[in-house]
């Protein structure tokens, strides 16, 4: 990587009135490229060997000696563009949570409707898994060739197609294939949303927490709808509500991002834009050379898998093992309510303790609570414990994505963060399927020891994530 900074000539400002100093913003808020500095919060990241940009590539930060002043109207316009873009991604993430929160309350009715057992109904999750894998792998190339705006809209359209199929309650093979489309679409949207937020200049950690909280809101509201429809003859009409939300998502993402590339979107919002590499080689090879990418991706797989497995199977567990009634579906809402609250209300605590250290605390508390659900046969006690598990699990994923944004070289960030997020979403399909297979052989009581095991694996993976590392842009 060239150590020299390219210079850019100053823009002429003749004819513009003087601007009050309060309305002057730095180059980083004007869409100009500036030297990259990792946004490190509460952690010390020291030098370690990271991949350097291959010879023949260009990725340089551009500095402006005397950037022109912006009027208050220009600043307001940029802030509005950032706000609208972020809000559109909040709805996209809400629809992702809506999708994941649907399965829990509907699993028993799907089994009864199609007369299938645990293993067969788990094909819904394995279909989702295949879609997530394809989406996570395709995201790097699609973003490189099509750009941010087109890729995220394709993801939203694909998700809507899945709900069109499921709303008709077709024969089970067709019903089970539909999640492949939603998995593919959500993987693309998830990766794009993560990349957008980690590129924001100010309060990116807080905005990541808010983004993930919107996922929790979707996962909180969806079981309320699914539980209501599960008691009706046309239970699959729940997916008409899902389809309506997806159509809004497609329209919103199309109008806001207008099929543009990420750098154009960031400039419009007044964010720092670092010059991207023109490297035309194997981006996958460059990404997979990073050990930290593999560790964070495996951690994300375990985390998202545990989250969705608990949210998806806890209703079946309570009905079969705790003899819960028809209202047991609301336990899923309680879990995701805790998840949502934790991602917002614990932001201050994360900063106080430190992001790396607080994850040790949260996962340990979740293990202790899971053991109480496993060993104490109390319906009310289990419901309360599940809500608190959601509370402590909630902040973990946003923290992981924040750290990924700080550790991964900037020119690989889009693909790397997309891969981490995509593999994490793959866990939301793979681990619930494994749970279904275990339940078929050992009963649904196997859910709790399985979740405890996954949480312990997360602790081991987190211990392996390097703390002293510096992103090399």
PDB file of N, CA and C in Angstrom, residues 374-453:
ATOM      1  N   UNK A 374     -33.321 -25.585  32.145  1.00  0.00           N
ATOM      2  CA  UNK A 374     -33.092 -27.017  31.959  1.00  0.00           C
ATOM      3  C   UNK A 374     -33.534 -27.821  33.187  1.00  0.00           C
ATOM      4  N   UNK A 375     -33.189 -27.345  34.373  1.00  0.00           N
ATOM      5  CA  UNK A 375     -33.344 -28.162  35.576  1.00  0.00           C
ATOM      6  C   UNK A 375     -34.565 -27.821  36.426  1.00  0.00           C
ATOM      7  N   UNK A 376     -35.127 -26.632  36.284  1.00  0.00           N
ATOM      8  CA  UNK A 376     -36.252 -26.231  37.141  1.00  0.00           C
ATOM      9  C   UNK A 376     -37.553 -26.298  36.346  1.00  0.00           C
ATOM     10  N   UNK A 377     -38.446 -27.230  36.677  1.00  0.00           N
ATOM     11  CA  UNK A 377     -39.696 -27.417  35.920  1.00  0.00           C
ATOM     12  C   UNK A 377     -40.782 -26.423  36.314  1.00  0.00           C
ATOM     13  N   UNK A 378     -40.546 -25.166  36.058  1.00  0.00           N
ATOM     14  CA  UNK A 378     -41.512 -24.123  36.389  1.00  0.00           C
ATOM     15  C   UNK A 378     -41.816 -23.316  35.137  1.00  0.00           C
ATOM     16  N   UNK A 379     -43.075 -23.308  34.717  1.00  0.00           N
ATOM     17  CA  UNK A 379     -43.450 -22.599  33.498  1.00  0.00           C
ATOM     18  C   UNK A 379     -43.178 -21.103  33.624  1.00  0.00           C
ATOM     19  N   UNK A 380     -43.605 -20.510  34.729  1.00  0.00           N
ATOM     20  CA  UNK A 380     -43.396 -19.074  34.933  1.00  0.00           C
ATOM     21  C   UNK A 380     -41.911 -18.761  35.089  1.00  0.00           C
ATOM     22  N   UNK A 381     -41.220 -19.582  35.893  1.00  0.00           N
ATOM     23  CA  UNK A 381     -39.787 -19.372  36.088  1.00  0.00           C
ATOM     24  C   UNK A 381     -39.015 -19.493  34.789  1.00  0.00           C
ATOM     25  N   UNK A 382     -39.384 -20.470  33.954  1.00  0.00           N
ATOM     26  CA  UNK A 382     -38.714 -20.633  32.668  1.00  0.00           C
ATOM     27  C   UNK A 382     -38.969 -19.443  31.747  1.00  0.00           C
ATOM     28  N   UNK A 383     -40.201 -18.938  31.774  1.00  0.00           N
ATOM     29  CA  UNK A 383     -40.538 -17.790  30.925  1.00  0.00           C
ATOM     30  C   UNK A 383     -39.718 -16.563  31.313  1.00  0.00           C
ATOM     31  N   UNK A 384     -39.575 -16.333  32.614  1.00  0.00           N
ATOM     32  CA  UNK A 384     -38.781 -15.186  33.084  1.00  0.00           C
ATOM     33  C   UNK A 384     -37.312 -15.363  32.712  1.00  0.00           C
ATOM     34  N   UNK A 385     -36.800 -16.580  32.904  1.00  0.00           N
ATOM     35  CA  UNK A 385     -35.398 -16.847  32.577  1.00  0.00           C
ATOM     36  C   UNK A 385     -35.128 -16.646  31.092  1.00  0.00           C
ATOM     37  N   UNK A 386     -36.056 -17.092  30.246  1.00  0.00           N
ATOM     38  CA  UNK A 386     -35.884 -16.944  28.798  1.00  0.00           C
ATOM     39  C   UNK A 386     -35.843 -15.469  28.407  1.00  0.00           C
ATOM     40  N   UNK A 387     -36.678 -14.653  29.045  1.00  0.00           N
ATOM     41  CA  UNK A 387     -36.671 -13.212  28.759  1.00  0.00           C
ATOM     42  C   UNK A 387     -35.330 -12.589  29.142  1.00  0.00           C
ATOM     43  N   UNK A 388     -34.768 -13.004  30.277  1.00  0.00           N
ATOM     44  CA  UNK A 388     -33.473 -12.459  30.698  1.00  0.00           C
ATOM     45  C   UNK A 388     -32.333 -12.980  29.822  1.00  0.00           C
ATOM     46  N   UNK A 389     -32.463 -14.205  29.321  1.00  0.00           N
ATOM     47  CA  UNK A 389     -31.461 -14.699  28.371  1.00  0.00           C
ATOM     48  C   UNK A 389     -31.441 -13.803  27.138  1.00  0.00           C
ATOM     49  N   UNK A 390     -32.630 -13.438  26.662  1.00  0.00           N
ATOM     50  CA  UNK A 390     -32.703 -12.509  25.543  1.00  0.00           C
ATOM     51  C   UNK A 390     -32.059 -11.174  25.868  1.00  0.00           C
ATOM     52  N   UNK A 391     -32.284 -10.684  27.091  1.00  0.00           N
ATOM     53  CA  UNK A 391     -31.716  -9.401  27.518  1.00  0.00           C
ATOM     54  C   UNK A 391     -30.196  -9.411  27.437  1.00  0.00           C
ATOM     55  N   UNK A 392     -29.569 -10.490  27.917  1.00  0.00           N
ATOM     56  CA  UNK A 392     -28.106 -10.545  27.960  1.00  0.00           C
ATOM     57  C   UNK A 392     -27.494 -10.970  26.624  1.00  0.00           C
ATOM     58  N   UNK A 393     -28.237 -11.728  25.828  1.00  0.00           N
ATOM     59  CA  UNK A 393     -27.731 -12.087  24.503  1.00  0.00           C
ATOM     60  C   UNK A 393     -27.786 -10.902  23.544  1.00  0.00           C
ATOM     61  N   UNK A 394     -28.752 -10.013  23.773  1.00  0.00           N
ATOM     62  CA  UNK A 394     -28.994  -8.925  22.839  1.00  0.00           C
ATOM     63  C   UNK A 394     -27.780  -8.116  22.428  1.00  0.00           C
ATOM     64  N   UNK A 395     -26.972  -7.608  23.370  1.00  0.00           N
ATOM     65  CA  UNK A 395     -25.862  -6.727  22.983  1.00  0.00           C
ATOM     66  C   UNK A 395     -24.695  -7.438  22.304  1.00  0.00           C
ATOM     67  N   UNK A 396     -24.647  -8.768  22.358  1.00  0.00           N
ATOM     68  CA  UNK A 396     -23.449  -9.483  21.913  1.00  0.00           C
ATOM     69  C   UNK A 396     -23.192  -9.288  20.422  1.00  0.00           C
ATOM     70  N   UNK A 397     -24.199  -9.486  19.601  1.00  0.00           N
ATOM     71  CA  UNK A 397     -23.987  -9.430  18.154  1.00  0.00           C
ATOM     72  C   UNK A 397     -23.570  -8.040  17.668  1.00  0.00           C
ATOM     73  N   UNK A 398     -24.226  -6.957  18.119  1.00  0.00           N
ATOM     74  CA  UNK A 398     -23.747  -5.633  17.704  1.00  0.00           C
ATOM     75  C   UNK A 398     -22.295  -5.374  18.090  1.00  0.00           C
ATOM     76  N   UNK A 399     -21.892  -5.847  19.260  1.00  0.00           N
ATOM     77  CA  UNK A 399     -20.502  -5.657  19.685  1.00  0.00           C
ATOM     78  C   UNK A 399     -19.554  -6.383  18.739  1.00  0.00           C
ATOM     79  N   UNK A 400     -19.903  -7.605  18.364  1.00  0.00           N
ATOM     80  CA  UNK A 400     -19.058  -8.384  17.457  1.00  0.00           C
ATOM     81  C   UNK A 400     -18.906  -7.669  16.116  1.00  0.00           C
ATOM     82  N   UNK A 401     -19.992  -7.122  15.588  1.00  0.00           N
ATOM     83  CA  UNK A 401     -19.913  -6.433  14.305  1.00  0.00           C
ATOM     84  C   UNK A 401     -19.118  -5.129  14.417  1.00  0.00           C
ATOM     85  N   UNK A 402     -19.236  -4.444  15.549  1.00  0.00           N
ATOM     86  CA  UNK A 402     -18.422  -3.242  15.765  1.00  0.00           C
ATOM     87  C   UNK A 402     -16.940  -3.581  15.750  1.00  0.00           C
ATOM     88  N   UNK A 403     -16.579  -4.645  16.452  1.00  0.00           N
ATOM     89  CA  UNK A 403     -15.178  -5.056  16.522  1.00  0.00           C
ATOM     90  C   UNK A 403     -14.685  -5.504  15.151  1.00  0.00           C
ATOM     91  N   UNK A 404     -15.529  -6.202  14.401  1.00  0.00           N
ATOM     92  CA  UNK A 404     -15.149  -6.609  13.047  1.00  0.00           C
ATOM     93  C   UNK A 404     -14.846  -5.388  12.185  1.00  0.00           C
ATOM     94  N   UNK A 405     -15.654  -4.341  12.318  1.00  0.00           N
ATOM     95  CA  UNK A 405     -15.426  -3.126  11.548  1.00  0.00           C
ATOM     96  C   UNK A 405     -14.123  -2.437  11.892  1.00  0.00           C
ATOM     97  N   UNK A 406     -13.625  -2.658  13.113  1.00  0.00           N
ATOM     98  CA  UNK A 406     -12.370  -2.029  13.530  1.00  0.00           C
ATOM     99  C   UNK A 406     -11.148  -2.881  13.196  1.00  0.00           C
ATOM    100  N   UNK A 407     -11.328  -4.183  13.093  1.00  0.00           N
ATOM    101  CA  UNK A 407     -10.177  -5.068  12.918  1.00  0.00           C
ATOM    102  C   UNK A 407      -9.878  -5.405  11.465  1.00  0.00           C
ATOM    103  N   UNK A 408     -10.883  -5.364  10.619  1.00  0.00           N
ATOM    104  CA  UNK A 408     -10.712  -5.802   9.237  1.00  0.00           C
ATOM    105  C   UNK A 408     -10.199  -4.644   8.386  1.00  0.00           C
ATOM    106  N   UNK A 409      -9.210  -4.871   7.518  1.00  0.00           N
ATOM    107  CA  UNK A 409      -8.736  -3.811   6.619  1.00  0.00           C
ATOM    108  C   UNK A 409      -9.887  -3.213   5.827  1.00  0.00           C
ATOM    109  N   UNK A 410      -9.834  -1.909   5.638  1.00  0.00           N
ATOM    110  CA  UNK A 410     -10.974  -1.205   5.047  1.00  0.00           C
ATOM    111  C   UNK A 410     -11.318  -1.710   3.654  1.00  0.00           C
ATOM    112  N   UNK A 411     -10.326  -2.016   2.856  1.00  0.00           N
ATOM    113  CA  UNK A 411     -10.601  -2.408   1.473  1.00  0.00           C
ATOM    114  C   UNK A 411     -11.216  -3.795   1.377  1.00  0.00           C
ATOM    115  N   UNK A 412     -11.199  -4.549   2.482  1.00  0.00           N
ATOM    116  CA  UNK A 412     -11.852  -5.857   2.520  1.00  0.00           C
ATOM    117  C   UNK A 412     -13.105  -5.851   3.390  1.00  0.00           C
ATOM    118  N   UNK A 413     -13.453  -4.683   3.930  1.00  0.00           N
ATOM    119  CA  UNK A 413     -14.503  -4.647   4.943  1.00  0.00           C
ATOM    120  C   UNK A 413     -15.844  -5.136   4.418  1.00  0.00           C
ATOM    121  N   UNK A 414     -16.234  -4.691   3.235  1.00  0.00           N
ATOM    122  CA  UNK A 414     -17.546  -5.057   2.710  1.00  0.00           C
ATOM    123  C   UNK A 414     -17.697  -6.569   2.608  1.00  0.00           C
ATOM    124  N   UNK A 415     -16.721  -7.212   1.990  1.00  0.00           N
ATOM    125  CA  UNK A 415     -16.801  -8.658   1.844  1.00  0.00           C
ATOM    126  C   UNK A 415     -16.668  -9.390   3.158  1.00  0.00           C
ATOM    127  N   UNK A 416     -15.748  -8.919   4.023  1.00  0.00           N
ATOM    128  CA  UNK A 416     -15.507  -9.613   5.289  1.00  0.00           C
ATOM    129  C   UNK A 416     -16.696  -9.502   6.235  1.00  0.00           C
ATOM    130  N   UNK A 417     -17.216  -8.282   6.398  1.00  0.00           N
ATOM    131  CA  UNK A 417     -18.371  -8.102   7.271  1.00  0.00           C
ATOM    132  C   UNK A 417     -19.578  -8.838   6.703  1.00  0.00           C
ATOM    133  N   UNK A 418     -19.702  -8.830   5.377  1.00  0.00           N
ATOM    134  CA  UNK A 418     -20.783  -9.586   4.756  1.00  0.00           C
ATOM    135  C   UNK A 418     -20.665 -11.073   5.009  1.00  0.00           C
ATOM    136  N   UNK A 419     -19.429 -11.594   4.947  1.00  0.00           N
ATOM    137  CA  UNK A 419     -19.226 -13.013   5.197  1.00  0.00           C
ATOM    138  C   UNK A 419     -19.509 -13.358   6.653  1.00  0.00           C
ATOM    139  N   UNK A 420     -19.056 -12.522   7.570  1.00  0.00           N
ATOM    140  CA  UNK A 420     -19.318 -12.768   8.993  1.00  0.00           C
ATOM    141  C   UNK A 420     -20.819 -12.768   9.260  1.00  0.00           C
ATOM    142  N   UNK A 421     -21.507 -11.745   8.738  1.00  0.00           N
ATOM    143  CA  UNK A 421     -22.948 -11.681   8.935  1.00  0.00           C
ATOM    144  C   UNK A 421     -23.679 -12.812   8.245  1.00  0.00           C
ATOM    145  N   UNK A 422     -23.237 -13.156   7.032  1.00  0.00           N
ATOM    146  CA  UNK A 422     -23.884 -14.239   6.300  1.00  0.00           C
ATOM    147  C   UNK A 422     -23.704 -15.584   6.965  1.00  0.00           C
ATOM    148  N   UNK A 423     -22.485 -15.847   7.450  1.00  0.00           N
ATOM    149  CA  UNK A 423     -22.251 -17.115   8.135  1.00  0.00           C
ATOM    150  C   UNK A 423     -23.026 -17.158   9.446  1.00  0.00           C
ATOM    151  N   UNK A 424     -23.149 -15.998  10.092  1.00  0.00           N
ATOM    152  CA  UNK A 424     -23.970 -15.939  11.296  1.00  0.00           C
ATOM    153  C   UNK A 424     -25.402 -16.312  11.001  1.00  0.00           C
ATOM    154  N   UNK A 425     -25.940 -15.787   9.897  1.00  0.00           N
ATOM    155  CA  UNK A 425     -27.304 -16.139   9.529  1.00  0.00           C
ATOM    156  C   UNK A 425     -27.424 -17.610   9.140  1.00  0.00           C
ATOM    157  N   UNK A 426     -26.348 -18.186   8.620  1.00  0.00           N
ATOM    158  CA  UNK A 426     -26.363 -19.613   8.336  1.00  0.00           C
ATOM    159  C   UNK A 426     -26.581 -20.406   9.618  1.00  0.00           C
ATOM    160  N   UNK A 427     -26.016 -19.900  10.722  1.00  0.00           N
ATOM    161  CA  UNK A 427     -26.229 -20.555  12.010  1.00  0.00           C
ATOM    162  C   UNK A 427     -27.679 -20.563  12.424  1.00  0.00           C
ATOM    163  N   UNK A 428     -28.442 -19.532  11.986  1.00  0.00           N
ATOM    164  CA  UNK A 428     -29.860 -19.475  12.336  1.00  0.00           C
ATOM    165  C   UNK A 428     -30.651 -20.571  11.652  1.00  0.00           C
ATOM    166  N   UNK A 429     -30.076 -21.190  10.642  1.00  0.00           N
ATOM    167  CA  UNK A 429     -30.730 -22.314   9.981  1.00  0.00           C
ATOM    168  C   UNK A 429     -30.132 -23.650  10.409  1.00  0.00           C
ATOM    169  N   UNK A 430     -28.803 -23.690  10.549  1.00  0.00           N
ATOM    170  CA  UNK A 430     -28.122 -24.950  10.832  1.00  0.00           C
ATOM    171  C   UNK A 430     -28.409 -25.470  12.236  1.00  0.00           C
ATOM    172  N   UNK A 431     -28.281 -24.613  13.242  1.00  0.00           N
ATOM    173  CA  UNK A 431     -28.458 -25.074  14.624  1.00  0.00           C
ATOM    174  C   UNK A 431     -29.898 -25.473  14.939  1.00  0.00           C
ATOM    175  N   UNK A 432     -30.917 -24.740  14.455  1.00  0.00           N
ATOM    176  CA  UNK A 432     -32.280 -25.239  14.668  1.00  0.00           C
ATOM    177  C   UNK A 432     -32.528 -26.590  14.012  1.00  0.00           C
ATOM    178  N   UNK A 433     -31.897 -26.836  12.858  1.00  0.00           N
ATOM    179  CA  UNK A 433     -32.046 -28.148  12.220  1.00  0.00           C
ATOM    180  C   UNK A 433     -31.431 -29.241  13.082  1.00  0.00           C
ATOM    181  N   UNK A 434     -30.245 -28.975  13.618  1.00  0.00           N
ATOM    182  CA  UNK A 434     -29.604 -29.950  14.508  1.00  0.00           C
ATOM    183  C   UNK A 434     -30.480 -30.204  15.725  1.00  0.00           C
ATOM    184  N   UNK A 435     -31.100 -29.139  16.244  1.00  0.00           N
ATOM    185  CA  UNK A 435     -32.002 -29.295  17.388  1.00  0.00           C
ATOM    186  C   UNK A 435     -33.162 -30.212  17.039  1.00  0.00           C
ATOM    187  N   UNK A 436     -33.719 -30.052  15.832  1.00  0.00           N
ATOM    188  CA  UNK A 436     -34.810 -30.920  15.409  1.00  0.00           C
ATOM    189  C   UNK A 436     -34.385 -32.371  15.315  1.00  0.00           C
ATOM    190  N   UNK A 437     -33.177 -32.604  14.794  1.00  0.00           N
ATOM    191  CA  UNK A 437     -32.678 -33.974  14.698  1.00  0.00           C
ATOM    192  C   UNK A 437     -32.466 -34.584  16.083  1.00  0.00           C
ATOM    193  N   UNK A 438     -31.907 -33.798  17.010  1.00  0.00           N
ATOM    194  CA  UNK A 438     -31.714 -34.282  18.380  1.00  0.00           C
ATOM    195  C   UNK A 438     -33.052 -34.544  19.068  1.00  0.00           C
ATOM    196  N   UNK A 439     -34.035 -33.673  18.819  1.00  0.00           N
ATOM    197  CA  UNK A 439     -35.346 -33.837  19.447  1.00  0.00           C
ATOM    198  C   UNK A 439     -36.041 -35.093  18.954  1.00  0.00           C
ATOM    199  N   UNK A 440     -35.818 -35.450  17.701  1.00  0.00           N
ATOM    200  CA  UNK A 440     -36.429 -36.668  17.168  1.00  0.00           C
ATOM    201  C   UNK A 440     -35.891 -37.911  17.859  1.00  0.00           C
ATOM    202  N   UNK A 441     -34.618 -37.851  18.264  1.00  0.00           N
ATOM    203  CA  UNK A 441     -33.998 -39.028  18.875  1.00  0.00           C
ATOM    204  C   UNK A 441     -34.091 -39.021  20.389  1.00  0.00           C
ATOM    205  N   UNK A 442     -33.890 -37.857  21.011  1.00  0.00           N
ATOM    206  CA  UNK A 442     -33.819 -37.790  22.471  1.00  0.00           C
ATOM    207  C   UNK A 442     -34.977 -37.020  23.103  1.00  0.00           C
ATOM    208  N   UNK A 443     -35.826 -36.422  22.288  1.00  0.00           N
ATOM    209  CA  UNK A 443     -36.893 -35.594  22.818  1.00  0.00           C
ATOM    210  C   UNK A 443     -36.479 -34.135  22.853  1.00  0.00           C
ATOM    211  N   UNK A 444     -37.468 -33.243  22.938  1.00  0.00           N
ATOM    212  CA  UNK A 444     -37.185 -31.814  22.892  1.00  0.00           C
ATOM    213  C   UNK A 444     -36.478 -31.322  24.153  1.00  0.00           C
ATOM    214  N   UNK A 445     -36.407 -32.177  25.188  1.00  0.00           N
ATOM    215  CA  UNK A 445     -35.654 -31.830  26.394  1.00  0.00           C
ATOM    216  C   UNK A 445     -34.176 -31.619  26.077  1.00  0.00           C
ATOM    217  N   UNK A 446     -33.722 -32.173  24.947  1.00  0.00           N
ATOM    218  CA  UNK A 446     -32.320 -32.014  24.552  1.00  0.00           C
ATOM    219  C   UNK A 446     -31.998 -30.582  24.135  1.00  0.00           C
ATOM    220  N   UNK A 447     -33.026 -29.746  23.982  1.00  0.00           N
ATOM    221  CA  UNK A 447     -32.798 -28.355  23.580  1.00  0.00           C
ATOM    222  C   UNK A 447     -31.873 -27.631  24.543  1.00  0.00           C
ATOM    223  N   UNK A 448     -32.144 -27.729  25.841  1.00  0.00           N
ATOM    224  CA  UNK A 448     -31.392 -26.938  26.822  1.00  0.00           C
ATOM    225  C   UNK A 448     -29.916 -27.332  26.925  1.00  0.00           C
ATOM    226  N   UNK A 449     -29.578 -28.632  27.051  1.00  0.00           N
ATOM    227  CA  UNK A 449     -28.141 -28.956  27.071  1.00  0.00           C
ATOM    228  C   UNK A 449     -27.434 -28.581  25.772  1.00  0.00           C
ATOM    229  N   UNK A 450     -28.159 -28.637  24.662  1.00  0.00           N
ATOM    230  CA  UNK A 450     -27.555 -28.247  23.387  1.00  0.00           C
ATOM    231  C   UNK A 450     -27.231 -26.755  23.382  1.00  0.00           C
ATOM    232  N   UNK A 451     -28.164 -25.921  23.860  1.00  0.00           N
ATOM    233  CA  UNK A 451     -27.923 -24.474  23.912  1.00  0.00           C
ATOM    234  C   UNK A 451     -26.765 -24.154  24.849  1.00  0.00           C
ATOM    235  N   UNK A 452     -26.716 -24.823  25.995  1.00  0.00           N
ATOM    236  CA  UNK A 452     -25.611 -24.607  26.937  1.00  0.00           C
ATOM    237  C   UNK A 452     -24.279 -24.940  26.269  1.00  0.00           C
ATOM    238  N   UNK A 453     -24.245 -26.028  25.513  1.00  0.00           N
ATOM    239  CA  UNK A 453     -23.012 -26.420  24.822  1.00  0.00           C
ATOM    240  C   UNK A 453     -22.584 -25.366  23.809  1.00  0.00           C
TER     241      UNK A 453
END
